Amino acid sequence: EVQLVESGGGLVQPGGSLRLSCAASGFTFSDYHMTWIRQAPGKGLEWVSSINSAGGSTYYPDSVKGRFTISRDNTKNMLYLQLNSLKTDDTAMYYCARDEGDFYCHGGRCFSGGRAYQPGSQGTQVTVSS
């Protein structure tokens, strides 16, 4: 059974930092690209970052580029997201996701492997507030 367990969220002031973690189990972690997505209160899903299976290629939307860093440790089956220079707009529930192929988000919805994607994990809450 595929399991993804996020942690590391919390309450932080604007300009602060957090490091999110995602523990993966139930599948061969090193075989899959991985992605972070988020959902702000009252809004749809938004793509945050992706990393290829080996960890050598990373991708970000302009909204987080230069502030967030995705990484992974295939020896520990762990995915990470370093969040720096946080803004109030970054407040959201953050989820990690296994990329089944051609993962993308559009119009508040995400798709993976040609099918609509909904997070099955509990996520980790990031709240940026003064």
mmCIF file of N, CA and C in Angstrom:
data_model
loop_
_atom_site.group_PDB
_atom_site.id
_atom_site.type_symbol
_atom_site.label_atom_id
_atom_site.label_comp_id
_atom_site.label_asym_id
_atom_site.label_seq_id
_atom_site.Cartn_x
_atom_site.Cartn_y
_atom_site.Cartn_z
ATOM 1 N N GLU A 1 0.843 -1.186 0.000
ATOM 2 C CA GLU A 1 0.000 0.000 0.000
ATOM 3 C C GLU A 1 0.884 1.244 0.000
ATOM 4 N N VAL A 2 0.605 2.128 -0.936
ATOM 5 C CA VAL A 2 1.348 3.383 -1.014
ATOM 6 C C VAL A 2 0.971 4.271 0.166
ATOM 7 N N GLN A 3 1.984 4.740 0.878
ATOM 8 C CA GLN A 3 1.744 5.675 1.973
ATOM 9 C C GLN A 3 2.675 6.863 1.851
ATOM 10 N N LEU A 4 2.119 8.043 2.017
ATOM 11 C CA LEU A 4 2.870 9.288 2.047
ATOM 12 C C LEU A 4 2.461 10.037 3.306
ATOM 13 N N VAL A 5 3.435 10.374 4.140
ATOM 14 C CA VAL A 5 3.152 11.043 5.405
ATOM 15 C C VAL A 5 3.964 12.332 5.472
ATOM 16 N N GLU A 6 3.250 13.447 5.435
ATOM 17 C CA GLU A 6 3.894 14.757 5.474
ATOM 18 C C GLU A 6 4.047 15.246 6.908
ATOM 19 N N SER A 7 5.070 16.049 7.130
ATOM 20 C CA SER A 7 5.299 16.652 8.434
ATOM 21 C C SER A 7 6.139 17.907 8.269
ATOM 22 N N GLY A 8 6.244 18.668 9.350
ATOM 23 C CA GLY A 8 7.115 19.830 9.354
ATOM 24 C C GLY A 8 6.421 21.170 9.242
ATOM 25 N N GLY A 9 5.123 21.162 9.020
ATOM 26 C CA GLY A 9 4.406 22.423 8.921
ATOM 27 C C GLY A 9 4.304 23.124 10.260
ATOM 28 N N GLY A 10 3.749 24.330 10.224
ATOM 29 C CA GLY A 10 3.588 25.085 11.453
ATOM 30 C C GLY A 10 3.219 26.521 11.181
ATOM 31 N N LEU A 11 3.244 27.311 12.249
ATOM 32 C CA LEU A 11 2.960 28.736 12.165
ATOM 33 C C LEU A 11 4.276 29.493 12.119
ATOM 34 N N VAL A 12 4.425 30.355 11.134
ATOM 35 C CA VAL A 12 5.666 31.098 10.976
ATOM 36 C C VAL A 12 5.339 32.524 10.538
ATOM 37 N N GLN A 13 6.191 33.452 10.908
ATOM 38 C CA GLN A 13 5.990 34.847 10.507
ATOM 39 C C GLN A 13 6.429 35.064 9.065
ATOM 40 N N PRO A 14 5.877 36.062 8.416
ATOM 41 C CA PRO A 14 6.360 36.389 7.058
ATOM 42 C C PRO A 14 7.870 36.575 7.057
ATOM 43 N N GLY A 15 8.499 36.009 6.037
ATOM 44 C CA GLY A 15 9.951 36.044 5.947
ATOM 45 C C GLY A 15 10.633 34.860 6.586
ATOM 46 N N GLY A 16 9.874 34.063 7.301
ATOM 47 C CA GLY A 16 10.441 32.909 7.995
ATOM 48 C C GLY A 16 10.643 31.710 7.094
ATOM 49 N N SER A 17 11.070 30.626 7.707
ATOM 50 C CA SER A 17 11.399 29.402 6.974
ATOM 51 C C SER A 17 10.811 28.182 7.662
ATOM 52 N N LEU A 18 10.562 27.167 6.862
ATOM 53 C CA LEU A 18 10.152 25.856 7.354
ATOM 54 C C LEU A 18 10.749 24.804 6.438
ATOM 55 N N ARG A 19 10.887 23.607 6.970
ATOM 56 C CA ARG A 19 11.300 22.474 6.145
ATOM 57 C C ARG A 19 10.256 21.380 6.270
ATOM 58 N N LEU A 20 9.616 21.082 5.166
ATOM 59 C CA LEU A 20 8.619 20.022 5.135
ATOM 60 C C LEU A 20 9.265 18.700 4.754
ATOM 61 N N SER A 21 8.742 17.623 5.313
ATOM 62 C CA SER A 21 9.227 16.289 4.995
ATOM 63 C C SER A 21 8.069 15.411 4.555
ATOM 64 N N CYS A 22 8.378 14.429 3.743
ATOM 65 C CA CYS A 22 7.388 13.461 3.292
ATOM 66 C C CYS A 22 8.037 12.080 3.356
ATOM 67 N N ALA A 23 7.503 11.223 4.200
ATOM 68 C CA ALA A 23 8.006 9.860 4.323
ATOM 69 C C ALA A 23 7.181 8.951 3.415
ATOM 70 N N ALA A 24 7.856 8.277 2.510
ATOM 71 C CA ALA A 24 7.175 7.416 1.537
ATOM 72 C C ALA A 24 7.401 5.951 1.869
ATOM 73 N N SER A 25 6.386 5.150 1.639
ATOM 74 C CA SER A 25 6.505 3.704 1.843
ATOM 75 C C SER A 25 5.508 2.981 0.951
ATOM 76 N N GLY A 26 5.740 1.691 0.776
ATOM 77 C CA GLY A 26 4.808 0.884 -0.001
ATOM 78 C C GLY A 26 5.097 0.834 -1.486
ATOM 79 N N PHE A 27 6.176 1.493 -1.912
ATOM 80 C CA PHE A 27 6.552 1.457 -3.321
ATOM 81 C C PHE A 27 8.044 1.758 -3.426
ATOM 82 N N THR A 28 8.601 1.517 -4.611
ATOM 83 C CA THR A 28 10.023 1.773 -4.825
ATOM 84 C C THR A 28 10.211 3.253 -5.089
ATOM 85 N N PHE A 29 10.527 3.970 -4.028
ATOM 86 C CA PHE A 29 10.574 5.434 -4.053
ATOM 87 C C PHE A 29 11.477 5.947 -5.169
ATOM 88 N N SER A 30 12.612 5.342 -5.339
ATOM 89 C CA SER A 30 13.599 5.837 -6.298
ATOM 90 C C SER A 30 13.168 5.672 -7.748
ATOM 91 N N ASP A 31 12.066 4.988 -7.997
ATOM 92 C CA ASP A 31 11.561 4.815 -9.360
ATOM 93 C C ASP A 31 10.670 5.964 -9.823
ATOM 94 N N TYR A 32 10.247 6.812 -8.887
ATOM 95 C CA TYR A 32 9.211 7.794 -9.203
ATOM 96 C C TYR A 32 9.680 9.235 -9.066
ATOM 97 N N HIS A 33 9.247 10.058 -10.027
ATOM 98 C CA HIS A 33 9.292 11.494 -9.811
ATOM 99 C C HIS A 33 8.321 11.803 -8.670
ATOM 100 N N MET A 34 8.599 12.876 -7.939
ATOM 101 C CA MET A 34 7.747 13.269 -6.819
ATOM 102 C C MET A 34 7.401 14.756 -6.925
ATOM 103 N N THR A 35 6.301 15.112 -6.319
ATOM 104 C CA THR A 35 5.767 16.469 -6.448
ATOM 105 C C THR A 35 5.214 16.955 -5.115
ATOM 106 N N TRP A 36 5.307 18.243 -4.892
ATOM 107 C CA TRP A 36 4.596 18.899 -3.781
ATOM 108 C C TRP A 36 3.482 19.737 -4.396
ATOM 109 N N ILE A 37 2.323 19.665 -3.801
ATOM 110 C CA ILE A 37 1.205 20.515 -4.169
ATOM 111 C C ILE A 37 0.655 21.135 -2.893
ATOM 112 N N ARG A 38 -0.186 22.143 -3.033
ATOM 113 C CA ARG A 38 -0.765 22.789 -1.858
ATOM 114 C C ARG A 38 -2.183 23.217 -2.153
ATOM 115 N N GLN A 39 -2.917 23.425 -1.086
ATOM 116 C CA GLN A 39 -4.287 23.906 -1.208
ATOM 117 C C GLN A 39 -4.524 24.951 -0.135
ATOM 118 N N ALA A 40 -4.708 26.184 -0.580
ATOM 119 C CA ALA A 40 -5.008 27.279 0.325
ATOM 120 C C ALA A 40 -6.482 27.224 0.711
ATOM 121 N N PRO A 41 -6.839 27.831 1.841
ATOM 122 C CA PRO A 41 -8.235 27.815 2.277
ATOM 123 C C PRO A 41 -9.180 28.350 1.219
ATOM 124 N N GLY A 42 -10.178 27.568 0.858
ATOM 125 C CA GLY A 42 -11.172 28.006 -0.099
ATOM 126 C C GLY A 42 -10.720 27.999 -1.548
ATOM 127 N N LYS A 43 -9.545 27.451 -1.803
ATOM 128 C CA LYS A 43 -9.013 27.439 -3.171
ATOM 129 C C LYS A 43 -8.724 26.007 -3.621
ATOM 130 N N GLY A 44 -8.401 25.877 -4.898
ATOM 131 C CA GLY A 44 -8.102 24.571 -5.455
ATOM 132 C C GLY A 44 -6.646 24.173 -5.247
ATOM 133 N N LEU A 45 -6.282 23.057 -5.829
ATOM 134 C CA LEU A 45 -4.922 22.553 -5.708
ATOM 135 C C LEU A 45 -3.966 23.346 -6.593
ATOM 136 N N GLU A 46 -2.757 23.525 -6.101
ATOM 137 C CA GLU A 46 -1.743 24.292 -6.823
ATOM 138 C C GLU A 46 -0.432 23.522 -6.802
ATOM 139 N N TRP A 47 0.194 23.408 -7.958
ATOM 140 C CA TRP A 47 1.496 22.772 -8.037
ATOM 141 C C TRP A 47 2.551 23.667 -7.405
ATOM 142 N N VAL A 48 3.436 23.057 -6.606
ATOM 143 C CA VAL A 48 4.463 23.804 -5.895
ATOM 144 C C VAL A 48 5.867 23.466 -6.396
ATOM 145 N N SER A 49 6.121 22.180 -6.620
ATOM 146 C CA SER A 49 7.460 21.792 -7.039
ATOM 147 C C SER A 49 7.482 20.323 -7.420
ATOM 148 N N SER A 50 8.412 19.970 -8.292
ATOM 149 C CA SER A 50 8.602 18.574 -8.675
ATOM 150 C C SER A 50 10.081 18.251 -8.743
ATOM 151 N N ILE A 51 10.390 16.975 -8.603
ATOM 152 C CA ILE A 51 11.768 16.514 -8.671
ATOM 153 C C ILE A 51 11.775 15.166 -9.385
ATOM 154 N N ASN A 52 12.801 14.960 -10.211
ATOM 155 C CA ASN A 52 12.831 13.693 -10.922
ATOM 156 C C ASN A 52 13.288 12.567 -9.993
ATOM 157 N N SER A 53 13.234 11.348 -10.498
ATOM 158 C CA SER A 53 13.458 10.185 -9.632
ATOM 159 C C SER A 53 14.852 10.152 -9.020
ATOM 160 N N ALA A 54 15.841 10.624 -9.766
ATOM 161 C CA ALA A 54 17.214 10.614 -9.254
ATOM 162 C C ALA A 54 17.547 11.845 -8.427
ATOM 163 N N GLY A 55 16.704 12.846 -8.510
ATOM 164 C CA GLY A 55 16.931 14.061 -7.741
ATOM 165 C C GLY A 55 17.769 15.107 -8.442
ATOM 166 N N GLY A 56 18.121 14.852 -9.696
ATOM 167 C CA GLY A 56 18.995 15.770 -10.391
ATOM 168 C C GLY A 56 18.302 16.915 -11.085
ATOM 169 N N SER A 57 16.992 16.816 -11.255
ATOM 170 C CA SER A 57 16.232 17.871 -11.921
ATOM 171 C C SER A 57 15.070 18.301 -11.044
ATOM 172 N N THR A 58 14.931 19.610 -10.908
ATOM 173 C CA THR A 58 13.866 20.168 -10.075
ATOM 174 C C THR A 58 13.097 21.222 -10.864
ATOM 175 N N TYR A 59 11.860 21.431 -10.479
ATOM 176 C CA TYR A 59 10.976 22.324 -11.231
ATOM 177 C C TYR A 59 10.106 23.104 -10.251
ATOM 178 N N TYR A 60 9.883 24.387 -10.591
ATOM 179 C CA TYR A 60 9.105 25.261 -9.724
ATOM 180 C C TYR A 60 8.261 26.217 -10.574
ATOM 181 N N PRO A 61 7.095 26.592 -10.066
ATOM 182 C CA PRO A 61 6.377 27.700 -10.718
ATOM 183 C C PRO A 61 7.026 29.015 -10.298
ATOM 184 N N ASP A 62 6.737 30.059 -11.028
ATOM 185 C CA ASP A 62 7.335 31.358 -10.725
ATOM 186 C C ASP A 62 6.975 31.845 -9.322
ATOM 187 N N SER A 63 5.824 31.420 -8.814
ATOM 188 C CA SER A 63 5.360 31.918 -7.515
ATOM 189 C C SER A 63 6.266 31.503 -6.356
ATOM 190 N N VAL A 64 7.026 30.427 -6.521
ATOM 191 C CA VAL A 64 7.887 29.967 -5.423
ATOM 192 C C VAL A 64 9.351 29.876 -5.830
ATOM 193 N N LYS A 65 9.644 30.057 -7.098
ATOM 194 C CA LYS A 65 11.021 29.918 -7.584
ATOM 195 C C LYS A 65 11.942 30.881 -6.846
ATOM 196 N N GLY A 66 13.065 30.365 -6.403
ATOM 197 C CA GLY A 66 14.019 31.169 -5.662
ATOM 198 C C GLY A 66 13.760 31.211 -4.166
ATOM 199 N N ARG A 67 12.596 30.722 -3.742
ATOM 200 C CA ARG A 67 12.261 30.714 -2.305
ATOM 201 C C ARG A 67 12.141 29.299 -1.767
ATOM 202 N N PHE A 68 11.645 28.390 -2.591
ATOM 203 C CA PHE A 68 11.444 26.997 -2.163
ATOM 204 C C PHE A 68 12.487 26.111 -2.838
ATOM 205 N N THR A 69 12.900 25.063 -2.133
ATOM 206 C CA THR A 69 13.841 24.090 -2.688
ATOM 207 C C THR A 69 13.357 22.680 -2.390
ATOM 208 N N ILE A 70 13.156 21.905 -3.432
ATOM 209 C CA ILE A 70 12.757 20.514 -3.280
ATOM 210 C C ILE A 70 13.994 19.631 -3.314
ATOM 211 N N SER A 71 13.975 18.575 -2.528
ATOM 212 C CA SER A 71 15.077 17.616 -2.544
ATOM 213 C C SER A 71 14.547 16.256 -2.108
ATOM 214 N N ARG A 72 15.373 15.244 -2.259
ATOM 215 C CA ARG A 72 14.966 13.906 -1.868
ATOM 216 C C ARG A 72 16.174 13.105 -1.424
ATOM 217 N N ASP A 73 15.919 12.106 -0.602
ATOM 218 C CA ASP A 73 16.946 11.178 -0.176
ATOM 219 C C ASP A 73 16.419 9.781 -0.470
ATOM 220 N N ASN A 74 16.876 9.212 -1.565
ATOM 221 C CA ASN A 74 16.361 7.907 -1.979
ATOM 222 C C ASN A 74 16.817 6.776 -1.063
ATOM 223 N N THR A 75 17.851 7.012 -0.264
ATOM 224 C CA THR A 75 18.297 5.986 0.673
ATOM 225 C C THR A 75 17.367 5.903 1.883
ATOM 226 N N LYS A 76 16.650 6.989 2.127
ATOM 227 C CA LYS A 76 15.744 7.048 3.270
ATOM 228 C C LYS A 76 14.274 7.106 2.860
ATOM 229 N N ASN A 77 14.011 7.080 1.553
ATOM 230 C CA ASN A 77 12.635 7.203 1.049
ATOM 231 C C ASN A 77 11.964 8.473 1.560
ATOM 232 N N MET A 78 12.695 9.571 1.483
ATOM 233 C CA MET A 78 12.214 10.841 2.000
ATOM 234 C C MET A 78 12.232 11.926 0.928
ATOM 235 N N LEU A 79 11.209 12.740 0.949
ATOM 236 C CA LEU A 79 11.091 13.918 0.095
ATOM 237 C C LEU A 79 11.033 15.144 0.999
ATOM 238 N N TYR A 80 11.669 16.217 0.566
ATOM 239 C CA TYR A 80 11.722 17.427 1.382
ATOM 240 C C TYR A 80 11.317 18.643 0.570
ATOM 241 N N LEU A 81 10.883 19.664 1.296
ATOM 242 C CA LEU A 81 10.636 20.973 0.684
ATOM 243 C C LEU A 81 11.085 22.043 1.677
ATOM 244 N N GLN A 82 12.137 22.757 1.326
ATOM 245 C CA GLN A 82 12.613 23.874 2.138
ATOM 246 C C GLN A 82 11.881 25.131 1.696
ATOM 247 N N LEU A 83 11.210 25.763 2.632
ATOM 248 C CA LEU A 83 10.447 26.971 2.349
ATOM 249 C C LEU A 83 11.147 28.156 3.015
ATOM 250 N N ASN A 84 11.619 29.081 2.228
ATOM 251 C CA ASN A 84 12.266 30.292 2.737
ATOM 252 C C ASN A 84 11.486 31.526 2.298
ATOM 253 N N SER A 85 11.743 32.635 2.970
ATOM 254 C CA SER A 85 11.110 33.910 2.622
ATOM 255 C C SER A 85 9.602 33.749 2.470
ATOM 256 N N LEU A 86 9.004 33.115 3.444
ATOM 257 C CA LEU A 86 7.583 32.792 3.350
ATOM 258 C C LEU A 86 6.719 34.043 3.343
ATOM 259 N N LYS A 87 5.633 33.950 2.577
ATOM 260 C CA LYS A 87 4.669 35.032 2.452
ATOM 261 C C LYS A 87 3.311 34.540 2.954
ATOM 262 N N THR A 88 2.440 35.480 3.263
ATOM 263 C CA THR A 88 1.104 35.085 3.727
ATOM 264 C C THR A 88 0.379 34.256 2.659
ATOM 265 N N ASP A 89 0.667 34.523 1.398
ATOM 266 C CA ASP A 89 0.047 33.767 0.301
ATOM 267 C C ASP A 89 0.486 32.303 0.271
ATOM 268 N N ASP A 90 1.523 31.959 1.011
ATOM 269 C CA ASP A 90 1.985 30.568 1.055
ATOM 270 C C ASP A 90 1.190 29.741 2.060
ATOM 271 N N THR A 91 0.313 30.377 2.800
ATOM 272 C CA THR A 91 -0.519 29.654 3.753
ATOM 273 C C THR A 91 -1.385 28.640 3.026
ATOM 274 N N ALA A 92 -1.242 27.375 3.410
ATOM 275 C CA ALA A 92 -1.957 26.304 2.721
ATOM 276 C C ALA A 92 -1.664 24.976 3.406
ATOM 277 N N MET A 93 -2.430 23.967 3.027
ATOM 278 C CA MET A 93 -2.091 22.596 3.376
ATOM 279 C C MET A 93 -1.185 22.078 2.266
ATOM 280 N N TYR A 94 -0.063 21.520 2.653
ATOM 281 C CA TYR A 94 0.914 21.029 1.689
ATOM 282 C C TYR A 94 0.886 19.499 1.647
ATOM 283 N N TYR A 95 0.891 18.969 0.430
ATOM 284 C CA TYR A 95 0.852 17.530 0.226
ATOM 285 C C TYR A 95 1.993 17.097 -0.684
ATOM 286 N N CYS A 96 2.536 15.925 -0.421
ATOM 287 C CA CYS A 96 3.448 15.330 -1.389
ATOM 288 C C CYS A 96 2.668 14.322 -2.225
ATOM 289 N N ALA A 97 3.128 14.117 -3.435
ATOM 290 C CA ALA A 97 2.407 13.262 -4.365
ATOM 291 C C ALA A 97 3.377 12.451 -5.203
ATOM 292 N N ARG A 98 3.020 11.229 -5.458
ATOM 293 C CA ARG A 98 3.784 10.382 -6.363
ATOM 294 C C ARG A 98 3.331 10.668 -7.787
ATOM 295 N N ASP A 99 4.292 10.935 -8.636
ATOM 296 C CA ASP A 99 3.991 11.266 -10.032
ATOM 297 C C ASP A 99 3.796 9.985 -10.826
ATOM 298 N N GLU A 100 2.568 9.759 -11.273
ATOM 299 C CA GLU A 100 2.256 8.572 -12.073
ATOM 300 C C GLU A 100 2.544 8.794 -13.555
ATOM 301 N N GLY A 101 3.006 9.998 -13.859
ATOM 302 C CA GLY A 101 3.297 10.323 -15.245
ATOM 303 C C GLY A 101 2.584 11.597 -15.645
ATOM 304 N N ASP A 102 3.337 12.563 -16.163
ATOM 305 C CA ASP A 102 2.760 13.803 -16.670
ATOM 306 C C ASP A 102 1.904 14.495 -15.625
ATOM 307 N N PHE A 103 2.467 14.711 -14.440
ATOM 308 C CA PHE A 103 1.743 15.376 -13.355
ATOM 309 C C PHE A 103 1.647 16.863 -13.662
ATOM 310 N N TYR A 104 0.452 17.416 -13.573
ATOM 311 C CA TYR A 104 0.296 18.844 -13.741
ATOM 312 C C TYR A 104 -0.967 19.303 -13.024
ATOM 313 N N CYS A 105 -1.010 20.601 -12.773
ATOM 314 C CA CYS A 105 -2.175 21.206 -12.132
ATOM 315 C C CYS A 105 -2.650 22.367 -12.992
ATOM 316 N N HIS A 106 -3.959 22.520 -13.069
ATOM 317 C CA HIS A 106 -4.526 23.601 -13.867
ATOM 318 C C HIS A 106 -5.926 23.895 -13.365
ATOM 319 N N GLY A 107 -6.207 25.167 -13.181
ATOM 320 C CA GLY A 107 -7.550 25.563 -12.787
ATOM 321 C C GLY A 107 -8.001 24.986 -11.462
ATOM 322 N N GLY A 108 -7.047 24.815 -10.535
ATOM 323 C CA GLY A 108 -7.402 24.309 -9.229
ATOM 324 C C GLY A 108 -7.495 22.808 -9.124
ATOM 325 N N ARG A 109 -7.203 22.111 -10.193
ATOM 326 C CA ARG A 109 -7.210 20.656 -10.200
ATOM 327 C C ARG A 109 -5.848 20.139 -10.629
ATOM 328 N N CYS A 110 -5.539 18.937 -10.141
ATOM 329 C CA CYS A 110 -4.291 18.301 -10.532
ATOM 330 C C CYS A 110 -4.584 16.972 -11.216
ATOM 331 N N PHE A 111 -3.617 16.574 -12.068
ATOM 332 C CA PHE A 111 -3.780 15.358 -12.843
ATOM 333 C C PHE A 111 -2.467 14.584 -12.815
ATOM 334 N N SER A 112 -2.587 13.277 -12.720
ATOM 335 C CA SER A 112 -1.409 12.429 -12.691
ATOM 336 C C SER A 112 -1.718 11.161 -13.465
ATOM 337 N N GLY A 113 -0.846 10.827 -14.404
ATOM 338 C CA GLY A 113 -1.086 9.640 -15.207
ATOM 339 C C GLY A 113 -2.360 9.712 -16.014
ATOM 340 N N GLY A 114 -2.768 10.899 -16.381
ATOM 341 C CA GLY A 114 -3.966 11.075 -17.183
ATOM 342 C C GLY A 114 -5.267 11.088 -16.407
ATOM 343 N N ARG A 115 -5.172 11.006 -15.076
ATOM 344 C CA ARG A 115 -6.394 10.984 -14.272
ATOM 345 C C ARG A 115 -6.350 12.109 -13.258
ATOM 346 N N ALA A 116 -7.521 12.537 -12.842
ATOM 347 C CA ALA A 116 -7.603 13.561 -11.803
ATOM 348 C C ALA A 116 -6.956 13.035 -10.525
ATOM 349 N N TYR A 117 -6.220 13.929 -9.876
ATOM 350 C CA TYR A 117 -5.486 13.545 -8.669
ATOM 351 C C TYR A 117 -6.066 14.264 -7.460
ATOM 352 N N GLN A 118 -6.326 13.518 -6.416
ATOM 353 C CA GLN A 118 -6.729 14.079 -5.136
ATOM 354 C C GLN A 118 -5.791 13.527 -4.073
ATOM 355 N N PRO A 119 -5.284 14.386 -3.216
ATOM 356 C CA PRO A 119 -4.389 13.894 -2.166
ATOM 357 C C PRO A 119 -5.082 12.858 -1.292
ATOM 358 N N GLY A 120 -4.343 11.776 -1.016
ATOM 359 C CA GLY A 120 -4.893 10.762 -0.120
ATOM 360 C C GLY A 120 -4.260 10.786 1.249
ATOM 361 N N SER A 121 -3.260 11.671 1.399
ATOM 362 C CA SER A 121 -2.563 11.785 2.671
ATOM 363 C C SER A 121 -3.139 12.953 3.466
ATOM 364 N N GLN A 122 -2.676 13.112 4.689
ATOM 365 C CA GLN A 122 -3.282 14.143 5.551
ATOM 366 C C GLN A 122 -2.700 15.522 5.325
ATOM 367 N N GLY A 123 -1.536 15.593 4.702
ATOM 368 C CA GLY A 123 -0.903 16.876 4.461
ATOM 369 C C GLY A 123 -0.292 17.466 5.724
ATOM 370 N N THR A 124 0.364 18.590 5.543
ATOM 371 C CA THR A 124 0.917 19.332 6.681
ATOM 372 C C THR A 124 0.602 20.806 6.482
ATOM 373 N N GLN A 125 0.074 21.424 7.514
ATOM 374 C CA GLN A 125 -0.421 22.804 7.415
ATOM 375 C C GLN A 125 0.712 23.807 7.606
ATOM 376 N N VAL A 126 0.807 24.734 6.680
ATOM 377 C CA VAL A 126 1.729 25.862 6.796
ATOM 378 C C VAL A 126 0.895 27.125 6.912
ATOM 379 N N THR A 127 1.113 27.858 7.977
ATOM 380 C CA THR A 127 0.396 29.118 8.197
ATOM 381 C C THR A 127 1.419 30.220 8.361
ATOM 382 N N VAL A 128 1.345 31.207 7.487
ATOM 383 C CA VAL A 128 2.260 32.339 7.526
ATOM 384 C C VAL A 128 1.469 33.561 7.969
ATOM 385 N N SER A 129 1.799 34.043 9.149
ATOM 386 C CA SER A 129 1.036 35.144 9.722
ATOM 387 C C SER A 129 1.878 35.877 10.754
ATOM 388 N N SER A 130 1.663 37.184 10.829
ATOM 389 C CA SER A 130 2.347 37.962 11.850
ATOM 390 C C SER A 130 1.484 38.075 13.093
#
